[in-house]
GROMACS .gro file of N, CA and C in nm:
model
  498
    1UNK      N    1  -3.185   2.453   1.591
    1UNK     CA    2  -3.246   2.345   1.667
    1UNK      C    3  -3.271   2.223   1.577
    2UNK      N    4  -3.309   2.248   1.451
    2UNK     CA    5  -3.333   2.138   1.358
    2UNK      C    6  -3.204   2.060   1.332
    3UNK      N    7  -3.092   2.132   1.324
    3UNK     CA    8  -2.964   2.067   1.298
    3UNK      C    9  -2.926   1.976   1.415
    4UNK      N   10  -2.949   2.021   1.537
    4UNK     CA   11  -2.916   1.940   1.655
    4UNK      C   12  -2.998   1.812   1.655
    5UNK      N   13  -3.127   1.823   1.625
    5UNK     CA   14  -3.212   1.703   1.619
    5UNK      C   15  -3.167   1.608   1.509
    6UNK      N   16  -3.128   1.665   1.393
    6UNK     CA   17  -3.083   1.583   1.281
    6UNK      C   18  -2.954   1.509   1.317
    7UNK      N   19  -2.859   1.579   1.380
    7UNK     CA   20  -2.734   1.516   1.421
    7UNK      C   21  -2.761   1.406   1.524
    8UNK      N   22  -2.848   1.432   1.620
    8UNK     CA   23  -2.881   1.332   1.721
    8UNK      C   24  -2.946   1.210   1.658
    9UNK      N   25  -3.037   1.233   1.563
    9UNK     CA   26  -3.104   1.123   1.494
    9UNK      C   27  -3.004   1.038   1.416
   10UNK      N   28  -2.916   1.104   1.337
   10UNK     CA   29  -2.818   1.030   1.257
   10UNK      C   30  -2.719   0.955   1.345
   11UNK      N   31  -2.679   1.016   1.456
   11UNK     CA   32  -2.588   0.948   1.549
   11UNK      C   33  -2.652   0.822   1.605
   12UNK      N   34  -2.777   0.832   1.648
   12UNK     CA   35  -2.846   0.716   1.702
   12UNK      C   36  -2.863   0.608   1.595
   13UNK      N   37  -2.890   0.651   1.474
   13UNK     CA   38  -2.907   0.556   1.364
   13UNK      C   39  -2.777   0.482   1.335
   14UNK      N   40  -2.666   0.553   1.329
   14UNK     CA   41  -2.537   0.491   1.298
   14UNK      C   42  -2.486   0.403   1.412
   15UNK      N   43  -2.507   0.446   1.535
   15UNK     CA   44  -2.459   0.366   1.649
   15UNK      C   45  -2.534   0.234   1.656
   16UNK      N   46  -2.661   0.236   1.622
   16UNK     CA   47  -2.741   0.115   1.630
   16UNK      C   48  -2.722   0.019   1.515
   17UNK      N   49  -2.646   0.060   1.411
   17UNK     CA   50  -2.628  -0.025   1.293
   17UNK      C   51  -2.523  -0.133   1.320
   18UNK      N   52  -2.558  -0.261   1.310
   18UNK     CA   53  -2.460  -0.365   1.332
   18UNK      C   54  -2.356  -0.372   1.221
   19UNK      N   55  -2.385  -0.323   1.103
   19UNK     CA   56  -2.292  -0.329   0.991
   19UNK      C   57  -2.170  -0.242   1.008
   20UNK      N   58  -2.173  -0.147   1.102
   20UNK     CA   59  -2.060  -0.059   1.121
   20UNK      C   60  -1.960  -0.114   1.221
   21UNK      N   61  -1.992  -0.221   1.289
   21UNK     CA   62  -1.898  -0.281   1.384
   21UNK      C   63  -1.790  -0.355   1.308
   22UNK      N   64  -1.666  -0.344   1.358
   22UNK     CA   65  -1.557  -0.415   1.293
   22UNK      C   66  -1.550  -0.557   1.346
   23UNK      N   67  -1.519  -0.647   1.257
   23UNK     CA   68  -1.504  -0.787   1.296
   23UNK      C   69  -1.371  -0.806   1.365
   24UNK      N   70  -1.368  -0.886   1.469
   24UNK     CA   71  -1.243  -0.913   1.540
   24UNK      C   72  -1.171  -1.034   1.480
   25UNK      N   73  -1.231  -1.096   1.379
   25UNK     CA   74  -1.171  -1.212   1.314
   25UNK      C   75  -1.083  -1.163   1.200
   26UNK      N   76  -0.954  -1.196   1.208
   26UNK     CA   77  -0.859  -1.153   1.106
   26UNK      C   78  -0.869  -1.245   0.985
   27UNK      N   79  -0.866  -1.185   0.866
   27UNK     CA   80  -0.866  -1.261   0.742
   27UNK      C   81  -0.731  -1.330   0.726
   28UNK      N   82  -0.732  -1.460   0.701
   28UNK     CA   83  -0.607  -1.538   0.686
   28UNK      C   84  -0.573  -1.558   0.538
   29UNK      N   85  -0.584  -1.451   0.461
   29UNK     CA   86  -0.550  -1.458   0.319
   29UNK      C   87  -0.420  -1.382   0.290
   30UNK      N   88  -0.323  -1.399   0.377
   30UNK     CA   89  -0.195  -1.329   0.362
   30UNK      C   90  -0.119  -1.379   0.240
   31UNK      N   91  -0.056  -1.284   0.170
   31UNK     CA   92   0.028  -1.315   0.054
   31UNK      C   93   0.157  -1.236   0.068
   32UNK      N   94   0.268  -1.288   0.014
   32UNK     CA   95   0.394  -1.213   0.021
   32UNK      C   96   0.380  -1.075  -0.045
   33UNK      N   97   0.444  -0.977   0.015
   33UNK     CA   98   0.444  -0.841  -0.040
   33UNK      C   99   0.517  -0.839  -0.173
   34UNK      N  100   0.475  -0.752  -0.262
   34UNK     CA  101   0.543  -0.739  -0.391
   34UNK      C  102   0.678  -0.671  -0.376
   35UNK      N  103   0.711  -0.621  -0.256
   35UNK     CA  104   0.839  -0.555  -0.233
   35UNK      C  105   0.935  -0.642  -0.151
   36UNK      N  106   0.913  -0.773  -0.151
   36UNK     CA  107   1.002  -0.864  -0.078
   36UNK      C  108   1.132  -0.886  -0.154
   37UNK      N  109   1.236  -0.923  -0.077
   37UNK     CA  110   1.360  -0.970  -0.139
   37UNK      C  111   1.325  -1.094  -0.220
   38UNK      N  112   1.396  -1.121  -0.329
   38UNK     CA  113   1.365  -1.240  -0.410
   38UNK      C  114   1.365  -1.368  -0.327
   39UNK      N  115   1.258  -1.446  -0.340
   39UNK     CA  116   1.246  -1.574  -0.273
   39UNK      C  117   1.200  -1.568  -0.128
   40UNK      N  118   1.175  -1.450  -0.073
   40UNK     CA  119   1.133  -1.436   0.067
   40UNK      C  120   0.981  -1.439   0.079
   41UNK      N  121   0.930  -1.510   0.179
   41UNK     CA  122   0.786  -1.522   0.201
   41UNK      C  123   0.729  -1.409   0.288
   42UNK      N  124   0.814  -1.345   0.368
   42UNK     CA  125   0.770  -1.238   0.458
   42UNK      C  126   0.847  -1.111   0.428
   43UNK      N  127   0.782  -0.996   0.444
   43UNK     CA  128   0.651  -0.969   0.501
   43UNK      C  129   0.537  -1.011   0.408
   44UNK      N  130   0.420  -1.025   0.469
   44UNK     CA  131   0.300  -1.060   0.395
   44UNK      C  132   0.191  -0.957   0.423
   45UNK      N  133   0.095  -0.946   0.332
   45UNK     CA  134  -0.016  -0.852   0.345
   45UNK      C  135  -0.145  -0.927   0.318
   46UNK      N  136  -0.252  -0.898   0.396
   46UNK     CA  137  -0.381  -0.962   0.370
   46UNK      C  138  -0.479  -0.862   0.309
   47UNK      N  139  -0.599  -0.908   0.280
   47UNK     CA  140  -0.700  -0.826   0.213
   47UNK      C  141  -0.748  -0.710   0.300
   48UNK      N  142  -0.724  -0.715   0.430
   48UNK     CA  143  -0.762  -0.606   0.520
   48UNK      C  144  -0.653  -0.499   0.527
   49UNK      N  145  -0.536  -0.526   0.469
   49UNK     CA  146  -0.425  -0.432   0.477
   49UNK      C  147  -0.337  -0.454   0.598
   50UNK      N  148  -0.352  -0.568   0.663
   50UNK     CA  149  -0.265  -0.601   0.776
   50UNK      C  150  -0.132  -0.652   0.723
   51UNK      N  151  -0.026  -0.624   0.796
   51UNK     CA  152   0.108  -0.668   0.760
   51UNK      C  153   0.152  -0.774   0.860
   52UNK      N  154   0.199  -0.888   0.809
   52UNK     CA  155   0.252  -0.996   0.893
   52UNK      C  156   0.401  -1.006   0.865
   53UNK      N  157   0.479  -1.006   0.972
   53UNK     CA  158   0.624  -1.020   0.959
   53UNK      C  159   0.669  -1.143   1.037
   54UNK      N  160   0.788  -1.191   0.999
   54UNK     CA  161   0.845  -1.307   1.067
   54UNK      C  162   0.997  -1.295   1.058
   55UNK      N  163   1.064  -1.322   1.171
   55UNK     CA  164   1.209  -1.317   1.172
   55UNK      C  165   1.262  -1.418   1.274
   56UNK      N  166   1.373  -1.481   1.240
   56UNK     CA  167   1.437  -1.574   1.331
   56UNK      C  168   1.534  -1.496   1.419
   57UNK      N  169   1.509  -1.497   1.548
   57UNK     CA  170   1.595  -1.430   1.647
   57UNK      C  171   1.585  -1.508   1.777
   58UNK      N  172   1.646  -1.629   1.781
   58UNK     CA  173   1.627  -1.717   1.897
   58UNK      C  174   1.677  -1.661   2.029
   59UNK      N  175   1.775  -1.571   2.026
   59UNK     CA  176   1.830  -1.517   2.151
   59UNK      C  177   1.763  -1.387   2.194
   60UNK      N  178   1.669  -1.335   2.116
   60UNK     CA  179   1.602  -1.209   2.149
   60UNK      C  180   1.504  -1.228   2.263
   61UNK      N  181   1.488  -1.121   2.342
   61UNK     CA  182   1.391  -1.122   2.453
   61UNK      C  183   1.256  -1.068   2.409
   62UNK      N  184   1.257  -0.971   2.317
   62UNK     CA  185   1.131  -0.921   2.261
   62UNK      C  186   1.158  -0.864   2.122
   63UNK      N  187   1.057  -0.876   2.037
   63UNK     CA  188   1.065  -0.824   1.900
   63UNK      C  189   0.932  -0.755   1.870
   64UNK      N  190   0.942  -0.639   1.804
   64UNK     CA  191   0.822  -0.564   1.767
   64UNK      C  192   0.828  -0.524   1.620
   65UNK      N  193   0.710  -0.511   1.561
   65UNK     CA  194   0.694  -0.452   1.428
   65UNK      C  195   0.658  -0.306   1.451
   66UNK      N  196   0.733  -0.215   1.392
   66UNK     CA  197   0.709  -0.072   1.405
   66UNK      C  198   0.666  -0.019   1.268
   67UNK      N  199   0.536   0.009   1.254
   67UNK     CA  200   0.480   0.056   1.126
   67UNK      C  201   0.373   0.161   1.155
   68UNK      N  202   0.377   0.268   1.078
   68UNK     CA  203   0.276   0.373   1.095
   68UNK      C  204   0.282   0.440   1.230
   69UNK      N  205   0.398   0.441   1.294
   69UNK     CA  206   0.412   0.504   1.425
   69UNK      C  207   0.358   0.422   1.540
   70UNK      N  208   0.321   0.296   1.513
   70UNK     CA  209   0.267   0.208   1.617
   70UNK      C  210   0.354   0.083   1.623
   71UNK      N  211   0.382   0.035   1.744
   71UNK     CA  212   0.461  -0.087   1.761
   71UNK      C  213   0.370  -0.202   1.801
   72UNK      N  214   0.391  -0.316   1.735
   72UNK     CA  215   0.312  -0.436   1.760
   72UNK      C  216   0.406  -0.546   1.809
   73UNK      N  217   0.372  -0.608   1.920
   73UNK     CA  218   0.454  -0.717   1.975
   73UNK      C  219   0.441  -0.842   1.890
   74UNK      N  220   0.554  -0.909   1.869
   74UNK     CA  221   0.557  -1.037   1.799
   74UNK      C  222   0.567  -1.148   1.902
   75UNK      N  223   0.525  -1.268   1.863
   75UNK     CA  224   0.534  -1.383   1.954
   75UNK      C  225   0.639  -1.481   1.902
   76UNK      N  226   0.706  -1.544   1.995
   76UNK     CA  227   0.817  -1.635   1.964
   76UNK      C  228   0.770  -1.779   1.972
   77UNK      N  229   0.807  -1.860   1.871
   77UNK     CA  230   0.773  -2.003   1.877
   77UNK      C  231   0.890  -2.082   1.936
   78UNK      N  232   0.875  -2.213   1.943
   78UNK     CA  233   0.977  -2.299   2.005
   78UNK      C  234   1.109  -2.302   1.929
   79UNK      N  235   1.108  -2.257   1.803
   79UNK     CA  236   1.231  -2.255   1.722
   79UNK      C  237   1.300  -2.118   1.722
   80UNK      N  238   1.246  -2.024   1.799
   80UNK     CA  239   1.305  -1.891   1.805
   80UNK      C  240   1.263  -1.800   1.692
   81UNK      N  241   1.154  -1.834   1.624
   81UNK     CA  242   1.103  -1.753   1.514
   81UNK      C  243   0.990  -1.664   1.568
   82UNK      N  244   1.004  -1.535   1.545
   82UNK     CA  245   0.906  -1.436   1.592
   82UNK      C  246   0.811  -1.401   1.478
   83UNK      N  247   0.679  -1.398   1.509
   83UNK     CA  248   0.577  -1.368   1.409
   83UNK      C  249   0.473  -1.275   1.471
   84UNK      N  250   0.422  -1.183   1.390
   84UNK     CA  251   0.317  -1.094   1.439
   84UNK      C  252   0.257  -1.013   1.326
   85UNK      N  253   0.144  -0.950   1.356
   85UNK     CA  254   0.070  -0.873   1.258
   85UNK      C  255   0.041  -0.732   1.310
   86UNK      N  256   0.017  -0.643   1.215
   86UNK     CA  257  -0.023  -0.506   1.247
   86UNK      C  258  -0.175  -0.494   1.236
   87UNK      N  259  -0.225  -0.381   1.277
   87UNK     CA  260  -0.364  -0.345   1.248
   87UNK      C  261  -0.370  -0.311   1.099
   88UNK      N  262  -0.489  -0.300   1.041
   88UNK     CA  263  -0.498  -0.261   0.899
   88UNK      C  264  -0.427  -0.127   0.874
   89UNK      N  265  -0.352  -0.122   0.764
   89UNK     CA  266  -0.278  -0.002   0.725
   89UNK      C  267  -0.345   0.063   0.606
   90UNK      N  268  -0.314   0.191   0.583
   90UNK     CA  269  -0.371   0.261   0.468
   90UNK      C  270  -0.307   0.208   0.339
   91UNK      N  271  -0.377   0.221   0.230
   91UNK     CA  272  -0.329   0.173   0.101
   91UNK      C  273  -0.202   0.248   0.059
   92UNK      N  274  -0.116   0.178  -0.013
   92UNK     CA  275   0.004   0.240  -0.066
   92UNK      C  276   0.130   0.194   0.006
   93UNK      N  277   0.240   0.262  -0.023
   93UNK     CA  278   0.371   0.226   0.031
   93UNK      C  279   0.381   0.266   0.177
   94UNK      N  280   0.435   0.176   0.259
   94UNK     CA  281   0.454   0.202   0.402
   94UNK      C  282   0.597   0.166   0.441
   95UNK      N  283   0.665   0.258   0.507
   95UNK     CA  284   0.793   0.225   0.569
   95UNK      C  285   0.766   0.149   0.698
   96UNK      N  286   0.855   0.058   0.735
   96UNK     CA  287   0.845  -0.008   0.864
   96UNK      C  288   0.983  -0.057   0.905
   97UNK      N  289   0.993  -0.099   1.029
   97UNK     CA  290   1.117  -0.157   1.080
   97UNK      C  291   1.083  -0.257   1.188
   98UNK      N  292   1.180  -0.337   1.223
   98UNK     CA  293   1.166  -0.431   1.334
   98UNK      C  294   1.246  -0.377   1.451
   99UNK      N  295   1.195  -0.399   1.568
   99UNK     CA  296   1.264  -0.358   1.690
   99UNK      C  297   1.299  -0.485   1.766
  100UNK      N  298   1.430  -0.516   1.773
  100UNK     CA  299   1.476  -0.638   1.840
  100UNK      C  300   1.553  -0.598   1.964
  101UNK      N  301   1.496  -0.626   2.079
  101UNK     CA  302   1.556  -0.591   2.209
  101UNK      C  303   1.598  -0.445   2.213
  102UNK      N  304   1.517  -0.357   2.156
  102UNK     CA  305   1.544  -0.213   2.162
  102UNK      C  306   1.619  -0.158   2.043
  103UNK      N  307   1.673  -0.242   1.957
  103UNK     CA  308   1.745  -0.195   1.839
  103UNK      C  309   1.652  -0.196   1.718
  104UNK      N  310   1.638  -0.081   1.652
  104UNK     CA  311   1.555  -0.072   1.532
  104UNK      C  312   1.638  -0.114   1.411
  105UNK      N  313   1.591  -0.216   1.341
  105UNK     CA  314   1.665  -0.272   1.227
  105UNK      C  315   1.570  -0.295   1.110
  106UNK      N  316   1.623  -0.289   0.987
  106UNK     CA  317   1.540  -0.324   0.871
  106UNK      C  318   1.505  -0.473   0.873
  107UNK      N  319   1.396  -0.507   0.811
  107UNK     CA  320   1.354  -0.646   0.796
  107UNK      C  321   1.434  -0.709   0.682
  108UNK      N  322   1.509  -0.817   0.706
  108UNK     CA  323   1.586  -0.878   0.598
  108UNK      C  324   1.499  -0.939   0.488
  109UNK      N  325   1.369  -0.950   0.510
  109UNK     CA  326   1.280  -1.007   0.409
  109UNK      C  327   1.233  -0.907   0.305
  110UNK      N  328   1.244  -0.777   0.334
  110UNK     CA  329   1.194  -0.677   0.239
  110UNK      C  330   1.308  -0.609   0.166
  111UNK      N  331   1.275  -0.548   0.054
  111UNK     CA  332   1.372  -0.462  -0.014
  111UNK      C  333   1.395  -0.341   0.076
  112UNK      N  334   1.506  -0.271   0.056
  112UNK     CA  335   1.539  -0.155   0.138
  112UNK      C  336   1.514  -0.027   0.058
  113UNK      N  337   1.464   0.074   0.128
  113UNK     CA  338   1.430   0.202   0.066
  113UNK      C  339   1.487   0.314   0.151
  114UNK      N  340   1.534   0.419   0.086
  114UNK     CA  341   1.592   0.530   0.158
  114UNK      C  342   1.487   0.637   0.181
  115UNK      N  343   1.466   0.672   0.306
  115UNK     CA  344   1.371   0.776   0.342
  115UNK      C  345   1.392   0.818   0.485
  116UNK      N  346   1.357   0.941   0.517
  116UNK     CA  347   1.372   0.995   0.653
  116UNK      C  348   1.517   0.987   0.700
  117UNK      N  349   1.610   1.001   0.606
  117UNK     CA  350   1.751   1.004   0.641
  117UNK      C  351   1.815   0.871   0.671
  118UNK      N  352   1.748   0.761   0.636
  118UNK     CA  353   1.805   0.629   0.665
  118UNK      C  354   1.746   0.525   0.570
  119UNK      N  355   1.811   0.410   0.566
  119UNK     CA  356   1.761   0.296   0.489
  119UNK      C  357   1.662   0.220   0.577
  120UNK      N  358   1.551   0.176   0.519
  120UNK     CA  359   1.452   0.101   0.594
  120UNK      C  360   1.377   0.005   0.506
  121UNK      N  361   1.291  -0.070   0.569
  121UNK     CA  362   1.209  -0.168   0.499
  121UNK      C  363   1.083  -0.101   0.446
  122UNK      N  364   1.025  -0.161   0.343
  122UNK     CA  365   0.902  -0.108   0.286
  122UNK      C  366   0.808  -0.221   0.246
  123UNK      N  367   0.680  -0.191   0.254
  123UNK     CA  368   0.577  -0.286   0.216
  123UNK      C  369   0.469  -0.210   0.142
  124UNK      N  370   0.411  -0.273   0.041
  124UNK     CA  371   0.305  -0.211  -0.039
  124UNK      C  372   0.172  -0.271   0.002
  125UNK      N  373   0.080  -0.185   0.048
  125UNK     CA  374  -0.057  -0.229   0.079
  125UNK      C  375  -0.137  -0.206  -0.049
  126UNK      N  376  -0.180  -0.314  -0.117
  126UNK     CA  377  -0.247  -0.298  -0.246
  126UNK      C  378  -0.373  -0.213  -0.235
  127UNK      N  379  -0.394  -0.127  -0.336
  127UNK     CA  380  -0.512  -0.043  -0.342
  127UNK      C  381  -0.632  -0.125  -0.386
  128UNK      N  382  -0.750  -0.086  -0.340
  128UNK     CA  383  -0.871  -0.159  -0.378
  128UNK      C  384  -0.899  -0.148  -0.528
  129UNK      N  385  -0.848  -0.041  -0.591
  129UNK     CA  386  -0.870  -0.022  -0.734
  129UNK      C  387  -0.743  -0.044  -0.816
  130UNK      N  388  -0.653  -0.128  -0.766
  130UNK     CA  389  -0.524  -0.148  -0.832
  130UNK      C  390  -0.540  -0.204  -0.974
  131UNK      N  391  -0.644  -0.281  -1.000
  131UNK     CA  392  -0.663  -0.338  -1.133
  131UNK      C  393  -0.688  -0.229  -1.238
  132UNK      N  394  -0.751  -0.120  -1.197
  132UNK     CA  395  -0.779  -0.010  -1.289
  132UNK      C  396  -0.649   0.048  -1.344
  133UNK      N  397  -0.544   0.054  -1.260
  133UNK     CA  398  -0.417   0.115  -1.300
  133UNK      C  399  -0.315   0.014  -1.352
  134UNK      N  400  -0.347  -0.113  -1.348
  134UNK     CA  401  -0.252  -0.216  -1.391
  134UNK      C  402  -0.232  -0.212  -1.542
  135UNK      N  403  -0.112  -0.251  -1.585
  135UNK     CA  404  -0.085  -0.261  -1.728
  135UNK      C  405  -0.165  -0.377  -1.785
  136UNK      N  406  -0.225  -0.354  -1.900
  136UNK     CA  407  -0.307  -0.457  -1.963
  136UNK      C  408  -0.272  -0.465  -2.111
  137UNK      N  409  -0.290  -0.582  -2.167
  137UNK     CA  410  -0.266  -0.600  -2.309
  137UNK      C  411  -0.396  -0.568  -2.382
  138UNK      N  412  -0.407  -0.445  -2.429
  138UNK     CA  413  -0.527  -0.401  -2.498
  138UNK      C  414  -0.486  -0.347  -2.636
  139UNK      N  415  -0.578  -0.344  -2.732
  139UNK     CA  416  -0.545  -0.289  -2.864
  139UNK      C  417  -0.507  -0.141  -2.853
  140UNK      N  418  -0.402  -0.104  -2.923
  140UNK     CA  419  -0.356   0.035  -2.922
  140UNK      C  420  -0.362   0.092  -3.063
  141UNK      N  421  -0.387   0.220  -3.070
  141UNK     CA  422  -0.381   0.291  -3.196
  141UNK      C  423  -0.244   0.353  -3.212
  142UNK      N  424  -0.235   0.454  -3.296
  142UNK     CA  425  -0.107   0.523  -3.315
  142UNK      C  426  -0.129   0.673  -3.296
  143UNK      N  427  -0.019   0.738  -3.260
  143UNK     CA  428  -0.019   0.884  -3.247
  143UNK      C  429   0.082   0.936  -3.348
  144UNK      N  430   0.039   1.028  -3.430
  144UNK     CA  431   0.128   1.087  -3.530
  144UNK      C  432   0.140   1.237  -3.504
  145UNK      N  433   0.261   1.289  -3.522
  145UNK     CA  434   0.283   1.433  -3.510
  145UNK      C  435   0.284   1.493  -3.650
  146UNK      N  436   0.203   1.595  -3.671
  146UNK     CA  437   0.195   1.661  -3.801
  146UNK      C  438   0.235   1.807  -3.784
  147UNK      N  439   0.316   1.856  -3.878
  147UNK     CA  440   0.354   1.997  -3.879
  147UNK      C  441   0.286   2.060  -3.999
  148UNK      N  442   0.221   2.174  -3.977
  148UNK     CA  443   0.146   2.239  -4.083
  148UNK      C  444   0.162   2.391  -4.072
  149UNK      N  445   0.134   2.460  -4.182
  149UNK     CA  446   0.138   2.606  -4.180
  149UNK      C  447  -0.002   2.658  -4.151
  150UNK      N  448  -0.013   2.747  -4.053
  150UNK     CA  449  -0.142   2.802  -4.015
  150UNK      C  450  -0.162   2.937  -4.082
  151UNK      N  451  -0.270   2.950  -4.156
  151UNK     CA  452  -0.305   3.078  -4.220
  151UNK      C  453  -0.344   3.181  -4.114
  152UNK      N  454  -0.397   3.137  -4.002
  152UNK     CA  455  -0.443   3.229  -3.897
  152UNK      C  456  -0.323   3.291  -3.824
  153UNK      N  457  -0.228   3.210  -3.783
  153UNK     CA  458  -0.114   3.262  -3.707
  153UNK      C  459   0.005   3.297  -3.795
  154UNK      N  460   0.001   3.257  -3.920
  154UNK     CA  461   0.109   3.281  -4.015
  154UNK      C  462   0.241   3.221  -3.967
  155UNK      N  463   0.229   3.103  -3.911
  155UNK     CA  464   0.349   3.032  -3.868
  155UNK      C  465   0.324   2.882  -3.872
  156UNK      N  466   0.434   2.808  -3.864
  156UNK     CA  467   0.419   2.662  -3.861
  156UNK      C  468   0.373   2.621  -3.722
  157UNK      N  469   0.283   2.526  -3.721
  157UNK     CA  470   0.228   2.474  -3.594
  157UNK      C  471   0.241   2.323  -3.597
  158UNK      N  472   0.215   2.263  -3.485
  158UNK     CA  473   0.219   2.117  -3.480
  158UNK      C  474   0.091   2.068  -3.413
  159UNK      N  475   0.048   1.951  -3.455
  159UNK     CA  476  -0.067   1.887  -3.392
  159UNK      C  477  -0.039   1.737  -3.382
  160UNK      N  478  -0.110   1.674  -3.293
  160UNK     CA  479  -0.098   1.530  -3.274
  160UNK      C  480  -0.230   1.467  -3.311
  161UNK      N  481  -0.224   1.361  -3.390
  161UNK     CA  482  -0.345   1.293  -3.437
  161UNK      C  483  -0.340   1.148  -3.385
  162UNK      N  484  -0.443   1.110  -3.313
  162UNK     CA  485  -0.455   0.973  -3.265
  162UNK      C  486  -0.550   0.898  -3.356
  163UNK      N  487  -0.506   0.782  -3.403
  163UNK     CA  488  -0.594   0.695  -3.480
  163UNK      C  489  -0.614   0.568  -3.400
  164UNK      N  490  -0.738   0.529  -3.378
  164UNK     CA  491  -0.766   0.410  -3.297
  164UNK      C  492  -0.714   0.282  -3.365
  165UNK      N  493  -0.715   0.171  -3.292
  165UNK     CA  494  -0.670   0.044  -3.351
  165UNK      C  495  -0.751   0.010  -3.476
  166UNK      N  496  -0.690  -0.059  -3.568
  166UNK     CA  497  -0.754  -0.103  -3.693
  166UNK      C  498  -0.774   0.013  -3.787
   0.00000   0.00000   0.00000
């Protein structure tokens, strides 16, 4: 009975919290994906993990972005250029494709990757902790391999010795 009351209390507390509601305003801080073809501006990714694609298809009747098993409709401008965004995606590499009048095709703006038995487009959703794993110019020490005779095992052994910078 105590557990039921606790769950009911926590549920009421969380439902009433305004901080848990998602904002319907999309962040307009889109940047080209690091997996784009050289010189291509699209696809783009924003800080929320949304993917924005753009393709020129003036004769198409409809175009969709197909990512994460969900299709998102794109809108066409007066020049025949289709643009649209996805919902936020999970961090890491994502396969996607464009659907033009029913035909699934790779996005010419992204590099192509082989997976699921076919070539397709890919986009990288940056991780929130990507800086931790990034290469940095920091002072390095040295690692030396030493071979020595062990009195305990009566055989030659090897060890690695790390010496810090300086």
